[in-house]
CSV table of C-alpha atoms in Angstrom, one decimal:
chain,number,residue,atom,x,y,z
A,1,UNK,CA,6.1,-12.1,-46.6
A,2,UNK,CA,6.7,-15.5,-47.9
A,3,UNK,CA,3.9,-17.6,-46.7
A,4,UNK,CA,4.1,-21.7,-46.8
A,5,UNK,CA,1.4,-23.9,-46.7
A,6,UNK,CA,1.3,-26.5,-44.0
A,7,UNK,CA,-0.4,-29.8,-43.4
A,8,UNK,CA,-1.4,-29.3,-39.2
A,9,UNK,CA,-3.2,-31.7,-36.7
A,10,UNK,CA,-5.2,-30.5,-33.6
A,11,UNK,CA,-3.5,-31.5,-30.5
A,12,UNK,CA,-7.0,-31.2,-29.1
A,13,UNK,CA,-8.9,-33.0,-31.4
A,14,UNK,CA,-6.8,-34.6,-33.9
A,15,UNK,CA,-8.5,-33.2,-36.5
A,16,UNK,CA,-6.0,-32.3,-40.0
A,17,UNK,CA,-6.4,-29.1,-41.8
A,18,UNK,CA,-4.2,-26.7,-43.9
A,19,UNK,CA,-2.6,-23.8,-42.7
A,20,UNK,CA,-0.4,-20.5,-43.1
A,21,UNK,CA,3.0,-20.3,-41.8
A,22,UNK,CA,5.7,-18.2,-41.9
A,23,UNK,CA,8.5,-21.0,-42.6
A,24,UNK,CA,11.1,-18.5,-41.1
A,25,UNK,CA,10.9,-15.5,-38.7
A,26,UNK,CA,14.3,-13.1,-38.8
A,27,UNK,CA,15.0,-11.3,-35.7
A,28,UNK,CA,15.6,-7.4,-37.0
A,29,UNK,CA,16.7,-6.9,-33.0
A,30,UNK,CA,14.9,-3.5,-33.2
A,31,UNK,CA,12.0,-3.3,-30.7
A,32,UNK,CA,9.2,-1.1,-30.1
A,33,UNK,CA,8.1,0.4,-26.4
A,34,UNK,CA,6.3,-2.9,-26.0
A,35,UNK,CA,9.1,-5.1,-27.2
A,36,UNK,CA,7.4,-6.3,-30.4
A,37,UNK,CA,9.6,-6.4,-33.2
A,38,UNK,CA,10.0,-3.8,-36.3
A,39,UNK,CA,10.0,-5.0,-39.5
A,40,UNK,CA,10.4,-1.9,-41.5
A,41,UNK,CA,7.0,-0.8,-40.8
A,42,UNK,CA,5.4,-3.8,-42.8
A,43,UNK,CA,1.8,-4.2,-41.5
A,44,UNK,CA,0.7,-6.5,-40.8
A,45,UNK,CA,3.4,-7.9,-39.0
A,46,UNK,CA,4.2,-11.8,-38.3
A,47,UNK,CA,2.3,-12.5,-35.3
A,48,UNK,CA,-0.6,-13.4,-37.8
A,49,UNK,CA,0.6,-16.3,-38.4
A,50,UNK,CA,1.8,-17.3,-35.3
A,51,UNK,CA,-1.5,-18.3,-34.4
A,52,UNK,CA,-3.7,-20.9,-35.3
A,53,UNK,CA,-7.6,-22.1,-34.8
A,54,UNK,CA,-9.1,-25.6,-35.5
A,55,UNK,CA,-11.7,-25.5,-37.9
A,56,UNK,CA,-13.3,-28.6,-35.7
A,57,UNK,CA,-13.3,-28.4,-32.4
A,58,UNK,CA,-12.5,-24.2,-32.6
A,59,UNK,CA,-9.4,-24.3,-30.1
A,60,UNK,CA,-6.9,-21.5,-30.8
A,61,UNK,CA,-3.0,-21.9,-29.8
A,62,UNK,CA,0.4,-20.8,-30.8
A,63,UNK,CA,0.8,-22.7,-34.3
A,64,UNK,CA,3.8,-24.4,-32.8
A,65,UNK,CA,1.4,-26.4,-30.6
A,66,UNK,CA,0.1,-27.6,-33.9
A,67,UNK,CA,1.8,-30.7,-35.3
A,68,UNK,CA,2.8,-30.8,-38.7
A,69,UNK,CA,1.4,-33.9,-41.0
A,70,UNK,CA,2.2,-35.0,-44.3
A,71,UNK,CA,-1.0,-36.3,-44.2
A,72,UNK,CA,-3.8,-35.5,-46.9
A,73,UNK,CA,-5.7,-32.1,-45.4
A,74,UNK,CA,-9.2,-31.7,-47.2
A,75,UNK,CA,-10.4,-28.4,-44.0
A,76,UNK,CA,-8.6,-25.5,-44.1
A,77,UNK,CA,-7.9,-23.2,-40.9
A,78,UNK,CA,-10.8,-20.8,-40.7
A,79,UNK,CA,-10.3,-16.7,-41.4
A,80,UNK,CA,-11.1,-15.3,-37.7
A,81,UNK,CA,-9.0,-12.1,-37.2
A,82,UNK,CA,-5.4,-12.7,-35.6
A,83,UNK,CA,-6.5,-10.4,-32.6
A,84,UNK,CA,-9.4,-12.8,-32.0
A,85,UNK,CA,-7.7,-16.1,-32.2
A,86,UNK,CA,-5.0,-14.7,-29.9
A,87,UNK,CA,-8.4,-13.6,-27.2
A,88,UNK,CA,-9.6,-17.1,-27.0
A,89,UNK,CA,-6.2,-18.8,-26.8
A,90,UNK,CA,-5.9,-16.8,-23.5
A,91,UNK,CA,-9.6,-17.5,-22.7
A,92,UNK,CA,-8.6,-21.3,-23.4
A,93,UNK,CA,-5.4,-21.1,-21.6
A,94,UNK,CA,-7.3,-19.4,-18.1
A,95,UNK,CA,-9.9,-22.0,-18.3
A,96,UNK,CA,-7.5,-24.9,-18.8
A,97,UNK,CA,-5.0,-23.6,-15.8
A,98,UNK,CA,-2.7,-22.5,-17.6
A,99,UNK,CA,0.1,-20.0,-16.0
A,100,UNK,CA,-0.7,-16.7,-16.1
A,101,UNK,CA,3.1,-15.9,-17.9
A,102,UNK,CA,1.6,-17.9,-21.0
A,103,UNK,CA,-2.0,-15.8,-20.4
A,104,UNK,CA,-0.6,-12.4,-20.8
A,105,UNK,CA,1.6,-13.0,-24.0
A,106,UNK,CA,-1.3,-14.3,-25.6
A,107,UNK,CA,-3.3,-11.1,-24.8
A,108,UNK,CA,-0.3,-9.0,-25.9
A,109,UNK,CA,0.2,-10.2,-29.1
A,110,UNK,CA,-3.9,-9.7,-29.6
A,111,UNK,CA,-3.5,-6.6,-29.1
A,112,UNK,CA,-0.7,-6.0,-31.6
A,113,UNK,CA,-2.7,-7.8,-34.0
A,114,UNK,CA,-5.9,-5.3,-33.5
A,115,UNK,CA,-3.4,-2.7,-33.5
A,116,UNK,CA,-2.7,-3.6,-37.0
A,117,UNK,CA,-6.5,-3.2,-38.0
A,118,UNK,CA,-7.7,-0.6,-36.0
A,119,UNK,CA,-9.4,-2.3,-33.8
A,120,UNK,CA,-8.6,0.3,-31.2
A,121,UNK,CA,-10.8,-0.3,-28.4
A,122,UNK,CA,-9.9,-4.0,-28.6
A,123,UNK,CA,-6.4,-3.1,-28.2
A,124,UNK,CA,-7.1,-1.5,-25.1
A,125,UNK,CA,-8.9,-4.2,-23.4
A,126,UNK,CA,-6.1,-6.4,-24.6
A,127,UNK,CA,-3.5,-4.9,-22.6
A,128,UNK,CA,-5.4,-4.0,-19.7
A,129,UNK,CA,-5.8,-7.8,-19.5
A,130,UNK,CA,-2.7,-8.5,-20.0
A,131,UNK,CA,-1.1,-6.4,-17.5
A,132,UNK,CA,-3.5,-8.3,-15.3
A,133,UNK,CA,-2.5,-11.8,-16.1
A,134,UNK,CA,1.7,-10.4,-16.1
A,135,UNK,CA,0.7,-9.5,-12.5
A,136,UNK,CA,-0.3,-12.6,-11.6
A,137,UNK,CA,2.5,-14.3,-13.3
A,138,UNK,CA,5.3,-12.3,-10.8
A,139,UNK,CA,2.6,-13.8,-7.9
A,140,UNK,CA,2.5,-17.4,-8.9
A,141,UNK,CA,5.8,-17.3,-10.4
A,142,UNK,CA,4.8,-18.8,-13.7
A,143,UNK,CA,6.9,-15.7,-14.9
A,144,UNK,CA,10.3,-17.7,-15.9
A,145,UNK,CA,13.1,-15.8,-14.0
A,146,UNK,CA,14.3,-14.9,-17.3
A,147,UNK,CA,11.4,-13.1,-18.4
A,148,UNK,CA,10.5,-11.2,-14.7
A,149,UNK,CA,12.7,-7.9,-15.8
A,150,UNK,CA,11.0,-7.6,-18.8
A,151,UNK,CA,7.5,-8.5,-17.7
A,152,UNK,CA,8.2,-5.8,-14.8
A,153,UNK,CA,9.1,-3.1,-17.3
A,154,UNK,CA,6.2,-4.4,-19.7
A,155,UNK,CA,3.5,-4.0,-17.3
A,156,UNK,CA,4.3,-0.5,-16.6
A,157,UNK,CA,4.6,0.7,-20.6
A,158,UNK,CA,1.4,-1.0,-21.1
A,159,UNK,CA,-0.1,1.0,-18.2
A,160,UNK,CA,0.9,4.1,-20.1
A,161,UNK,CA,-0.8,2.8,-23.8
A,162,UNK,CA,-4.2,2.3,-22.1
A,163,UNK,CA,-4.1,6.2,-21.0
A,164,UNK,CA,-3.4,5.0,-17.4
A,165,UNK,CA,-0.4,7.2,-17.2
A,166,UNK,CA,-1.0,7.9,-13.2
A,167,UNK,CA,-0.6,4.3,-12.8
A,168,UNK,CA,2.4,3.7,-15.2
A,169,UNK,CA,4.2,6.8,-13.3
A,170,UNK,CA,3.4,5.0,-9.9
A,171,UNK,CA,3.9,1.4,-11.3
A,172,UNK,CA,7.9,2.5,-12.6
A,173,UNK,CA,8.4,4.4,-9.5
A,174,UNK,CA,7.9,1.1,-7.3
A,175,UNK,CA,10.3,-1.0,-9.8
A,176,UNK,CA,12.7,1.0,-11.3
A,177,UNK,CA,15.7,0.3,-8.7
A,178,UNK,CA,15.5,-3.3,-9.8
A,179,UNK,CA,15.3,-2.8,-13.3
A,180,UNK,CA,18.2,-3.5,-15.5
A,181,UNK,CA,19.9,-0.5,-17.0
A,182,UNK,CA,18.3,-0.7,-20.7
A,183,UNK,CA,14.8,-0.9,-19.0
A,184,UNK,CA,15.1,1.3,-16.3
A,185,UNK,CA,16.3,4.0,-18.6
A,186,UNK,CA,13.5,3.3,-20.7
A,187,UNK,CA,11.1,3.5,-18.0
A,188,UNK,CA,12.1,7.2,-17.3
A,189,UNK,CA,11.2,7.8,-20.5
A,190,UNK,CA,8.2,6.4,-20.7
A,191,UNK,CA,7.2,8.0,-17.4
A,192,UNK,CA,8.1,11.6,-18.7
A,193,UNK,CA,5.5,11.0,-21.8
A,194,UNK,CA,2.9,10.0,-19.2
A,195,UNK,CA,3.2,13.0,-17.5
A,196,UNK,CA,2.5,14.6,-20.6
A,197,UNK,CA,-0.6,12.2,-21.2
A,198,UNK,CA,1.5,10.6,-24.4
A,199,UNK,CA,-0.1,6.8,-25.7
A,200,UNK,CA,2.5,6.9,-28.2
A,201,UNK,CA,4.4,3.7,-29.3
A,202,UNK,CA,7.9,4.6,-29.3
A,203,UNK,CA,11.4,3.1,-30.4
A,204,UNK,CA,13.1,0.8,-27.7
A,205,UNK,CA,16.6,3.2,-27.7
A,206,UNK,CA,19.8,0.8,-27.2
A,207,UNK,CA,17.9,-2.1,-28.8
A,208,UNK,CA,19.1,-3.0,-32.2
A,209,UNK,CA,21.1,0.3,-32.7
């Protein structure tokens, strides 16, 4: 991955510092059982760098909340793990009010990035949060109407890679008539490799293909 360097200033704190960015992300349009995106297999993926921390005042956000400066940077962004940056951005974004929509995707993309390092029992936790804070999202409809078939589906698939697969079956079998096609079929899938205690992360079918 081509990495650029980029001059950043803490909307918290106003603070400047150097960062990593990806300068451009192509869409592949494949997708896994979770809806991240395949890139070949390349590990790890670019949710890294979506992600940024202030080495001042230690607040952790999507690095497009960040805003660039041409301005001279003498700190540089400090080198906690992805998964962890991603943990207190949700943590932040709870505390702050934020909607729980915003509060899940941060604790799914934590869990992909601890998925790239084998930080398995992170992982874990990371969805089972998230499939909280998605649940709340549908309640306080933060979930943008957009997103609500996808964040249905999600919450059951995430069910299933925690090992909750009695839940996942139950979960799909309460939303699957309002599914969308491409999901629901998915979630019959997915509800099959539950009943046969399967955590594995699977191909999307009909995405990208």
């Amino acid at each position: 991955m081509d990495l650029a360097d980029v001059g950043v200033k803490c909307p918290n704190c106003g603070v400047k510092f150097n960062s990593k960015q990806l300068p451009e992300v192509v869409d592949t349009g494949l997708r896994n059982s979770e809806l991240r995106q395949h890139i070949g297999g390349v590990k790890p993926q670019y949710e890294q760098y979506s992600v940024l921390t202030c080495p001042s005042c230690g607040i952790s956000d999507w690095a497009t909340s960040f805003i660039p400066t041409t301005e001279l940077c003498v700190l540089n962004q400090g080198n906690s793990p992805p998964h962890l940056q991603y943990r207190n951005a949700a943590i932040g974004a709870e505390r702050k009010g934020g909607n729980f929509f915003g509060v899940g995707m941060f604790y799914l993309y934590a869990a992909w990035c601890a998925d790239d390092v084998n930080a398995l029992p992170q992982a874990r936790e990371y969805r089972r949060l998230a499939i909280d804070a998605f649940r709340k999202s549908l309640i306080d409809v933060s979930c943008p109407t957009d997103n609500r078939p996808e964040v249905e589906y999600l919450i059951g698939e995430l069910c299933r890679r925690t090992g909750d697969f009695a839940r996942c079956k139950e979960y799909y079998q309460a939303v699957i008539g309002r599914l969308p096609a491409l999901y629901s079929a998915m979630a019959r899938k997915l509800m099959r490799m539950a009943e046969m205690g399967s955590t594995e992360d699977i191909q999307f079918d009909g995405m990208g293909n």
